[in-house]
């Protein structure tokens, strides 16, 4: 069912849940752009939780360490159900991963299939995975970039919504290159999220 009538460029009534693990500069950009973030969920203690609190946004930690941590003992499905429980409690319509370091499993896609977005610091399908910036540098490419895509069960593999190139400089380190990529992500991700909302992710996850 469709929610209340909204102008196509309005974000009114849509509730975003943002997933973070790190410094949260992309989260900051989403908040600065006025996107309707109702909860920030982290999988580990991180600056992203502080940013949420500073902005008066609910901040919840679903700590991986209480689900077996980072090794083979990690209970990924149980952890994923914990994240879904938090998102459900905050009536989230659209899930936005912003530097989230855990791959979510089927319970998340059962609840939010097609409504989980991710930004990745490479031009997918090139350089998927956790070390995309280092891998691009090691491969000696002249151009890399970032990709906003719909998250699916396979990591860094869902339908691409937006991409933008970033030139690699001869003196780049992974840190300098990643920062230039993130400058683009901080602009491209909010704009793409607005486009997704305008295209029809409404309250309750309805499409129009
Ligand atoms: C971004 O480059 C994102 O694509 C990657 O992690 C980075 C997050 O940056 N998955 P920040 O923590 O928001 O500064």
mmCIF file of C-alpha atoms and ligand atoms in Angstrom:
data_model
loop_
_atom_site.group_PDB
_atom_site.id
_atom_site.type_symbol
_atom_site.label_atom_id
_atom_site.label_comp_id
_atom_site.label_asym_id
_atom_site.label_seq_id
_atom_site.Cartn_x
_atom_site.Cartn_y
_atom_site.Cartn_z
ATOM 1 C CA UNK A 1 0.000 0.000 0.000
ATOM 2 C CA UNK A 2 1.175 3.489 -0.777
ATOM 3 C CA UNK A 3 1.780 5.879 2.084
ATOM 4 C CA UNK A 4 0.559 9.463 2.273
ATOM 5 C CA UNK A 5 0.851 11.475 -0.926
ATOM 6 C CA UNK A 6 4.209 13.196 -1.253
ATOM 7 C CA UNK A 7 5.816 15.396 -3.880
ATOM 8 C CA UNK A 8 8.212 13.405 -6.005
ATOM 9 C CA UNK A 9 11.228 15.319 -4.677
ATOM 10 C CA UNK A 10 10.168 15.108 -1.056
ATOM 11 C CA UNK A 11 11.656 12.770 1.508
ATOM 12 C CA UNK A 12 8.794 13.342 3.924
ATOM 13 C CA UNK A 13 7.688 10.243 5.743
ATOM 14 C CA UNK A 14 10.519 7.998 4.578
ATOM 15 C CA UNK A 15 12.634 6.614 7.414
ATOM 16 C CA UNK A 16 16.293 5.823 6.839
ATOM 17 C CA UNK A 17 18.422 3.511 8.945
ATOM 18 C CA UNK A 18 22.163 3.998 8.427
ATOM 19 C CA UNK A 19 24.658 1.214 9.178
ATOM 20 C CA UNK A 20 28.200 2.260 10.116
ATOM 21 C CA UNK A 21 31.460 0.782 11.401
ATOM 22 C CA UNK A 22 34.007 3.561 11.074
ATOM 23 C CA UNK A 23 34.654 7.255 10.981
ATOM 24 C CA UNK A 24 31.183 8.051 9.684
ATOM 25 C CA UNK A 25 32.047 10.911 7.363
ATOM 26 C CA UNK A 26 29.541 9.643 4.821
ATOM 27 C CA UNK A 27 26.898 9.507 7.562
ATOM 28 C CA UNK A 28 27.767 13.141 8.310
ATOM 29 C CA UNK A 29 27.177 14.008 4.667
ATOM 30 C CA UNK A 30 23.781 12.268 4.685
ATOM 31 C CA UNK A 31 22.769 14.231 7.779
ATOM 32 C CA UNK A 32 24.111 17.495 6.340
ATOM 33 C CA UNK A 33 21.989 16.890 3.235
ATOM 34 C CA UNK A 34 18.912 16.661 5.432
ATOM 35 C CA UNK A 35 18.107 13.048 4.715
ATOM 36 C CA UNK A 36 15.596 11.607 7.194
ATOM 37 C CA UNK A 37 17.879 9.353 9.249
ATOM 38 C CA UNK A 38 15.929 7.918 12.195
ATOM 39 C CA UNK A 39 18.527 5.478 13.519
ATOM 40 C CA UNK A 40 22.226 4.741 13.153
ATOM 41 C CA UNK A 41 23.284 1.161 13.829
ATOM 42 C CA UNK A 42 26.916 0.159 14.358
ATOM 43 C CA UNK A 43 28.460 -3.292 14.513
ATOM 44 C CA UNK A 44 31.303 -2.080 16.749
ATOM 45 C CA UNK A 45 32.019 0.995 18.868
ATOM 46 C CA UNK A 46 32.928 3.731 16.383
ATOM 47 C CA UNK A 47 32.783 7.468 15.713
ATOM 48 C CA UNK A 48 29.621 6.995 13.665
ATOM 49 C CA UNK A 49 27.671 6.428 16.896
ATOM 50 C CA UNK A 50 28.996 9.697 18.329
ATOM 51 C CA UNK A 51 27.971 11.563 15.187
ATOM 52 C CA UNK A 52 24.447 10.181 15.488
ATOM 53 C CA UNK A 53 24.237 11.264 19.118
ATOM 54 C CA UNK A 54 25.570 14.745 18.266
ATOM 55 C CA UNK A 55 22.760 15.099 15.723
ATOM 56 C CA UNK A 56 20.073 13.854 18.087
ATOM 57 C CA UNK A 57 19.593 10.676 16.062
ATOM 58 C CA UNK A 58 19.036 7.345 17.822
ATOM 59 C CA UNK A 59 22.284 5.366 17.965
ATOM 60 C CA UNK A 60 22.304 1.631 18.577
ATOM 61 C CA UNK A 61 25.224 -0.759 18.877
ATOM 62 C CA UNK A 62 24.711 -4.382 17.806
ATOM 63 C CA UNK A 63 28.170 -5.432 18.863
ATOM 64 C CA UNK A 64 29.767 -8.194 16.783
ATOM 65 C CA UNK A 65 31.829 -9.175 19.791
ATOM 66 C CA UNK A 66 28.693 -10.434 21.554
ATOM 67 C CA UNK A 67 27.933 -12.618 18.497
ATOM 68 C CA UNK A 68 31.311 -14.361 18.324
ATOM 69 C CA UNK A 69 33.480 -11.482 17.129
ATOM 70 C CA UNK A 70 35.501 -11.405 13.928
ATOM 71 C CA UNK A 71 36.619 -15.010 13.516
ATOM 72 C CA UNK A 72 35.044 -18.307 12.524
ATOM 73 C CA UNK A 73 32.794 -18.282 15.602
ATOM 74 C CA UNK A 74 30.870 -15.237 14.349
ATOM 75 C CA UNK A 75 27.145 -16.011 14.316
ATOM 76 C CA UNK A 76 26.288 -14.003 11.229
ATOM 77 C CA UNK A 77 22.608 -14.922 10.940
ATOM 78 C CA UNK A 78 21.936 -14.199 14.603
ATOM 79 C CA UNK A 79 23.805 -10.908 14.326
ATOM 80 C CA UNK A 80 21.814 -10.029 11.195
ATOM 81 C CA UNK A 81 18.556 -10.755 12.993
ATOM 82 C CA UNK A 82 19.711 -8.410 15.760
ATOM 83 C CA UNK A 83 20.269 -5.620 13.233
ATOM 84 C CA UNK A 84 16.884 -6.278 11.600
ATOM 85 C CA UNK A 85 15.203 -6.135 15.005
ATOM 86 C CA UNK A 86 16.643 -2.664 15.630
ATOM 87 C CA UNK A 87 15.663 -1.419 12.165
ATOM 88 C CA UNK A 88 12.144 -2.776 12.639
ATOM 89 C CA UNK A 89 11.807 -1.153 16.043
ATOM 90 C CA UNK A 90 12.566 2.211 14.388
ATOM 91 C CA UNK A 91 10.154 1.585 11.478
ATOM 92 C CA UNK A 92 12.932 1.929 8.921
ATOM 93 C CA UNK A 93 11.881 1.958 5.239
ATOM 94 C CA UNK A 94 15.297 2.187 3.572
ATOM 95 C CA UNK A 95 18.598 0.788 4.862
ATOM 96 C CA UNK A 96 21.747 2.720 3.956
ATOM 97 C CA UNK A 97 25.139 1.132 4.516
ATOM 98 C CA UNK A 98 27.793 3.805 4.994
ATOM 99 C CA UNK A 99 31.098 2.109 5.652
ATOM 100 C CA UNK A 100 29.531 -0.931 7.325
ATOM 101 C CA UNK A 101 32.011 -3.735 7.924
ATOM 102 C CA UNK A 102 29.720 -6.755 8.196
ATOM 103 C CA UNK A 103 28.036 -8.643 5.368
ATOM 104 C CA UNK A 104 24.397 -9.188 6.306
ATOM 105 C CA UNK A 105 22.689 -12.468 5.514
ATOM 106 C CA UNK A 106 19.258 -13.570 4.345
ATOM 107 C CA UNK A 107 17.149 -12.274 7.281
ATOM 108 C CA UNK A 108 18.075 -8.703 6.251
ATOM 109 C CA UNK A 109 17.179 -9.311 2.623
ATOM 110 C CA UNK A 110 13.940 -11.081 3.571
ATOM 111 C CA UNK A 111 12.947 -7.980 5.557
ATOM 112 C CA UNK A 112 14.381 -5.253 3.291
ATOM 113 C CA UNK A 113 15.060 -6.896 -0.085
ATOM 114 C CA UNK A 114 15.839 -4.258 -2.719
ATOM 115 C CA UNK A 115 15.797 -1.569 -0.023
ATOM 116 C CA UNK A 116 19.380 -1.920 1.236
ATOM 117 C CA UNK A 117 21.845 0.462 -0.416
ATOM 118 C CA UNK A 118 25.636 0.495 -0.279
ATOM 119 C CA UNK A 119 28.458 2.732 -1.427
ATOM 120 C CA UNK A 120 31.710 1.092 -2.456
ATOM 121 C CA UNK A 121 35.056 2.815 -3.110
ATOM 122 C CA UNK A 122 35.723 1.341 -6.571
ATOM 123 C CA UNK A 123 34.059 1.053 -9.960
ATOM 124 C CA UNK A 124 32.233 -2.254 -9.485
ATOM 125 C CA UNK A 125 32.491 -4.943 -10.727
ATOM 126 C CA UNK A 126 36.172 -3.978 -10.464
ATOM 127 C CA UNK A 127 37.763 -4.381 -7.046
ATOM 128 C CA UNK A 128 34.997 -5.721 -4.789
ATOM 129 C CA UNK A 129 35.796 -6.518 -1.160
ATOM 130 C CA UNK A 130 37.321 -4.799 1.820
ATOM 131 C CA UNK A 131 40.553 -3.587 0.206
ATOM 132 C CA UNK A 132 39.156 -1.944 -2.906
ATOM 133 C CA UNK A 133 41.374 1.135 -2.760
ATOM 134 C CA UNK A 134 44.577 -0.806 -2.053
ATOM 135 C CA UNK A 135 43.685 -3.319 -4.766
ATOM 136 C CA UNK A 136 43.119 -0.577 -7.347
ATOM 137 C CA UNK A 137 46.484 0.994 -6.491
ATOM 138 C CA UNK A 138 48.243 -2.370 -6.637
ATOM 139 C CA UNK A 139 46.696 -3.069 -10.041
ATOM 140 C CA UNK A 140 48.122 0.207 -11.353
ATOM 141 C CA UNK A 141 44.862 1.487 -12.820
ATOM 142 C CA UNK A 142 44.778 5.118 -13.969
ATOM 143 C CA UNK A 143 41.145 5.561 -12.985
ATOM 144 C CA UNK A 144 39.081 4.136 -10.160
ATOM 145 C CA UNK A 145 36.038 5.662 -8.411
ATOM 146 C CA UNK A 146 32.973 4.735 -6.443
ATOM 147 C CA UNK A 147 29.727 2.863 -6.921
ATOM 148 C CA UNK A 148 26.336 3.204 -5.258
ATOM 149 C CA UNK A 149 24.380 -0.014 -5.606
ATOM 150 C CA UNK A 150 21.555 -2.084 -4.218
ATOM 151 C CA UNK A 151 22.968 -4.595 -1.766
ATOM 152 C CA UNK A 152 22.201 -8.262 -2.368
ATOM 153 C CA UNK A 153 23.271 -11.479 -0.671
ATOM 154 C CA UNK A 154 26.518 -11.401 -2.652
ATOM 155 C CA UNK A 155 28.985 -8.803 -1.423
ATOM 156 C CA UNK A 156 29.442 -5.743 -3.677
ATOM 157 C CA UNK A 157 27.410 -7.300 -6.473
ATOM 158 C CA UNK A 158 23.929 -5.762 -6.589
ATOM 159 C CA UNK A 159 22.400 -3.556 -9.315
ATOM 160 C CA UNK A 160 24.408 -0.361 -9.855
ATOM 161 C CA UNK A 161 22.543 2.918 -9.242
ATOM 162 C CA UNK A 162 25.377 5.406 -9.787
ATOM 163 C CA UNK A 163 29.094 5.482 -10.481
ATOM 164 C CA UNK A 164 31.672 8.229 -10.718
ATOM 165 C CA UNK A 165 35.309 8.082 -11.751
ATOM 166 C CA UNK A 166 38.277 9.338 -9.740
ATOM 167 C CA UNK A 167 41.706 9.646 -11.380
ATOM 168 C CA UNK A 168 44.635 7.960 -9.639
ATOM 169 C CA UNK A 169 47.641 10.269 -9.157
ATOM 170 C CA UNK A 170 51.212 8.990 -9.431
ATOM 171 C CA UNK A 171 51.969 9.936 -5.821
ATOM 172 C CA UNK A 172 48.730 8.534 -4.366
ATOM 173 C CA UNK A 173 48.754 6.400 -1.246
ATOM 174 C CA UNK A 174 45.722 4.342 -0.284
ATOM 175 C CA UNK A 175 44.857 7.079 2.228
ATOM 176 C CA UNK A 176 45.025 10.010 -0.208
ATOM 177 C CA UNK A 177 43.179 8.124 -2.935
ATOM 178 C CA UNK A 178 40.479 6.891 -0.546
ATOM 179 C CA UNK A 179 39.912 10.415 0.761
ATOM 180 C CA UNK A 180 39.380 11.747 -2.789
ATOM 181 C CA UNK A 181 36.979 8.879 -3.478
ATOM 182 C CA UNK A 182 35.100 9.617 -0.273
ATOM 183 C CA UNK A 183 34.747 13.274 -1.304
ATOM 184 C CA UNK A 184 32.806 11.992 -4.293
ATOM 185 C CA UNK A 185 30.831 9.468 -2.218
ATOM 186 C CA UNK A 186 29.742 12.234 0.163
ATOM 187 C CA UNK A 187 28.099 13.969 -2.798
ATOM 188 C CA UNK A 188 26.992 11.018 -4.938
ATOM 189 C CA UNK A 189 25.450 8.881 -2.180
ATOM 190 C CA UNK A 190 22.982 11.472 -0.794
ATOM 191 C CA UNK A 191 21.963 12.477 -4.319
ATOM 192 C CA UNK A 192 21.372 8.849 -5.280
ATOM 193 C CA UNK A 193 19.414 8.137 -2.104
ATOM 194 C CA UNK A 194 17.155 11.093 -2.895
ATOM 195 C CA UNK A 195 16.623 9.674 -6.365
ATOM 196 C CA UNK A 196 15.721 6.249 -4.924
ATOM 197 C CA UNK A 197 13.240 7.834 -2.525
ATOM 198 C CA UNK A 198 11.703 9.933 -5.301
ATOM 199 C CA UNK A 199 11.343 6.793 -7.408
ATOM 200 C CA UNK A 200 9.181 5.205 -4.799
ATOM 201 C CA UNK A 201 10.482 3.919 -1.510
ATOM 202 C CA UNK A 202 7.683 5.141 0.683
ATOM 203 C CA UNK A 203 6.702 4.663 4.279
ATOM 204 C CA UNK A 204 6.529 1.004 5.112
ATOM 205 C CA UNK A 205 8.724 0.235 2.118
ATOM 206 C CA UNK A 206 5.929 0.698 -0.394
ATOM 207 C CA UNK A 207 6.656 1.512 -4.002
ATOM 208 C CA UNK A 208 4.498 3.922 -5.906
HETATM 209 C C1 LIG B 1 33.598 4.564 2.202
HETATM 210 O O1 LIG B 1 34.659 4.687 1.267
HETATM 211 C C2 LIG B 1 32.712 3.412 1.828
HETATM 212 O O2 LIG B 1 32.545 3.247 0.457
HETATM 213 C C3 LIG B 1 33.465 2.257 2.413
HETATM 214 O O3 LIG B 1 33.884 2.747 3.682
HETATM 215 C C4 LIG B 1 34.091 4.145 3.575
HETATM 216 C C5 LIG B 1 33.313 4.796 4.708
HETATM 217 O O4 LIG B 1 33.865 6.028 5.087
HETATM 218 N N1 LIG B 1 32.661 1.060 2.450
HETATM 219 P P1 LIG B 1 33.397 6.791 6.407
HETATM 220 O O5 LIG B 1 33.540 5.838 7.581
HETATM 221 O O6 LIG B 1 31.967 7.223 6.224
HETATM 222 O O7 LIG B 1 34.315 7.979 6.506
#
